[in-house]
Amino acid sequence: MIGSYVAVGDSFTEGVGDPGPDGAFVGWADRFAVLLADRRPEGDFNYTNLAVRGKLLDQIVEDQLPKARKLAPDLVSFCAGGNDIIRPGTDPDEVAERFELAVAQLTSAVGTVMVTTGFDTRGVPVLKHLRGKIATYNGHVRAIADRYGCPVLDLWSLKTVQDRRAWDDDRLHLSPEGHTRVALRAGQVLGLTVPADPDQPWPPLPPRGTFEVRRDDIHWAREYLVPWIGRRLRGESSGDHVAAKGTLSPDDIKMRIAQAV
């Protein structure tokens, strides 16, 4: 019975792509916190989301890990390194070494550390050429998890999020349904009975013609790819001046999810 949970990470864990009614993001970690809280007496669950979009592994270790260790929760979800891996010239072996040092810090201070693998990016236009690099990093993450006794939220094997409806319009972050499926899979990883099957097939989609695909690709490049490249060239991060969500009430999360539907 997990009574406290802290989420550590970047945009994926912050919940980018899953906006609430006020524009702030919900995301898989908040939805997962609700699943955990529902198994506790009312008011007997503490949840804090420290994740901030755009953060690199070392920034997460410096800014978020000390706070997570101080809170000493029953559970920490730790997803980091993805923004490092997609940068040109980074070595997944070296990133994994730093990731392991962080896992060692966490496991010495908290109850359980759940780590996550990266997604299979074969269908993501900007990232599909990094598929082998991500797979290498994933292998390290699983080996580290074995050494430290960490449950693994394996996103590579969650095949239903390879459907385009699982992704936001920017094609880099999950949609609300995608975040929901990850939250359900996280519950399964910890042995919870979840209210729906994250592997449930999507309804069939009508076929799209070449013109529609090309039109969508042009819109995506103009609205998302060009600004993303521009931030990279300027050395900016989407997380600059963004504060973590901090401590959240599961009841408030439920209300925001209901209002966003």
mmCIF file of C-alpha atoms in Angstrom, residues 37 130 194 238:
data_model
loop_
_atom_site.group_PDB
_atom_site.id
_atom_site.type_symbol
_atom_site.label_atom_id
_atom_site.label_comp_id
_atom_site.label_asym_id
_atom_site.label_seq_id
_atom_site.Cartn_x
_atom_site.Cartn_y
_atom_site.Cartn_z
ATOM 1 C CA ALA A 37 -4.553 7.193 -3.983
ATOM 2 C CA LEU A 130 17.716 7.517 -33.177
ATOM 3 C CA VAL A 194 -6.362 -1.211 -13.247
ATOM 4 C CA SER A 238 11.060 24.690 -23.322
#
